[in-house]
Amino acid sequence: MNIKDSLRVFVIKEVPHDWLFPQVPAVVHHGGASTTAAVLRAGTPNQFAIRNSQFAIADVIE
């Protein structure tokens, strides 16, 4: 992607989830199992786009 930094978006190549997620007010992510687990561990509110695999992950979380 060719996304540029702005006042609302800060672009970085990579950052550890366990460091980042506790520092932000919310996380918007793709809903993968690892990212979902990391955001749940951090206790940070989150939202992700629904895809077919997310129903299986939701069953595991419940």
Short mmCIF file of C-alpha atoms in Angstrom, two decimals:
data_model
loop_
_atom_site.label_atom_id
_atom_site.label_comp_id
_atom_site.label_asym_id
_atom_site.label_seq_id
_atom_site.Cartn_x
_atom_site.Cartn_y
_atom_site.Cartn_z
CA MET A 1 0.00 0.00 0.00
CA ASN A 2 1.07 3.52 -0.65
CA ILE A 3 -0.35 5.27 2.41
CA LYS A 4 1.25 8.46 3.65
CA ASP A 5 1.49 9.77 7.20
CA SER A 6 -1.05 12.42 8.13
CA LEU A 7 -2.51 13.96 11.26
CA ARG A 8 -4.87 10.96 11.53
CA VAL A 9 -2.73 8.11 10.18
CA PHE A 10 0.74 7.10 11.30
CA VAL A 11 2.29 4.50 9.01
CA ILE A 12 4.82 2.01 10.40
CA LYS A 13 6.18 -1.21 8.92
CA GLU A 14 5.82 -3.37 12.00
CA VAL A 15 5.39 -3.08 15.76
CA PRO A 16 4.83 -5.68 18.49
CA HIS A 17 1.13 -6.00 19.31
CA ASP A 18 1.86 -6.54 23.01
CA TRP A 19 3.58 -3.14 23.10
CA LEU A 20 1.15 -1.19 20.91
CA PHE A 21 -2.34 -2.35 21.87
CA PRO A 22 -2.26 -1.28 25.56
CA GLN A 23 -1.27 2.24 24.46
CA VAL A 24 -4.16 3.00 22.10
CA PRO A 25 -7.85 3.71 22.84
CA ALA A 26 -9.09 1.11 20.30
CA VAL A 27 -7.81 -1.29 17.64
CA VAL A 28 -9.30 -1.79 14.16
CA HIS A 29 -7.83 -4.95 12.64
CA HIS A 30 -8.32 -7.75 10.11
CA GLY A 31 -9.62 -10.23 12.66
CA GLY A 32 -6.92 -12.87 12.39
CA ALA A 33 -6.53 -15.29 15.29
CA SER A 34 -3.18 -13.92 16.50
CA THR A 35 -4.24 -10.29 16.33
CA THR A 36 -7.55 -11.06 18.04
CA ALA A 37 -5.73 -12.93 20.82
CA ALA A 38 -3.29 -10.04 21.29
CA VAL A 39 -6.03 -7.42 21.50
CA LEU A 40 -8.00 -9.54 23.98
CA ARG A 41 -4.88 -9.92 26.16
CA ALA A 42 -4.40 -6.14 26.05
CA GLY A 43 -8.02 -5.53 27.06
CA THR A 44 -8.35 -2.85 24.39
CA PRO A 45 -11.70 -2.32 22.63
CA ASN A 46 -11.52 -3.62 19.07
CA GLN A 47 -13.43 -4.00 15.83
CA PHE A 48 -12.70 -6.12 12.78
CA ALA A 49 -14.25 -6.81 9.41
CA ILE A 50 -16.30 -10.00 9.22
CA ARG A 51 -14.93 -12.78 7.02
CA ASN A 52 -15.78 -16.47 6.91
CA SER A 53 -12.93 -17.55 9.20
CA GLN A 54 -13.97 -15.06 11.87
CA PHE A 55 -17.04 -17.13 12.77
CA ALA A 56 -14.76 -20.01 13.78
CA ILE A 57 -12.56 -17.65 15.79
CA ALA A 58 -15.65 -16.17 17.49
CA ASP A 59 -16.73 -19.67 18.57
CA VAL A 60 -13.31 -20.22 20.17
CA ILE A 61 -13.47 -16.87 22.00
CA GLU A 62 -16.93 -17.60 23.42
#
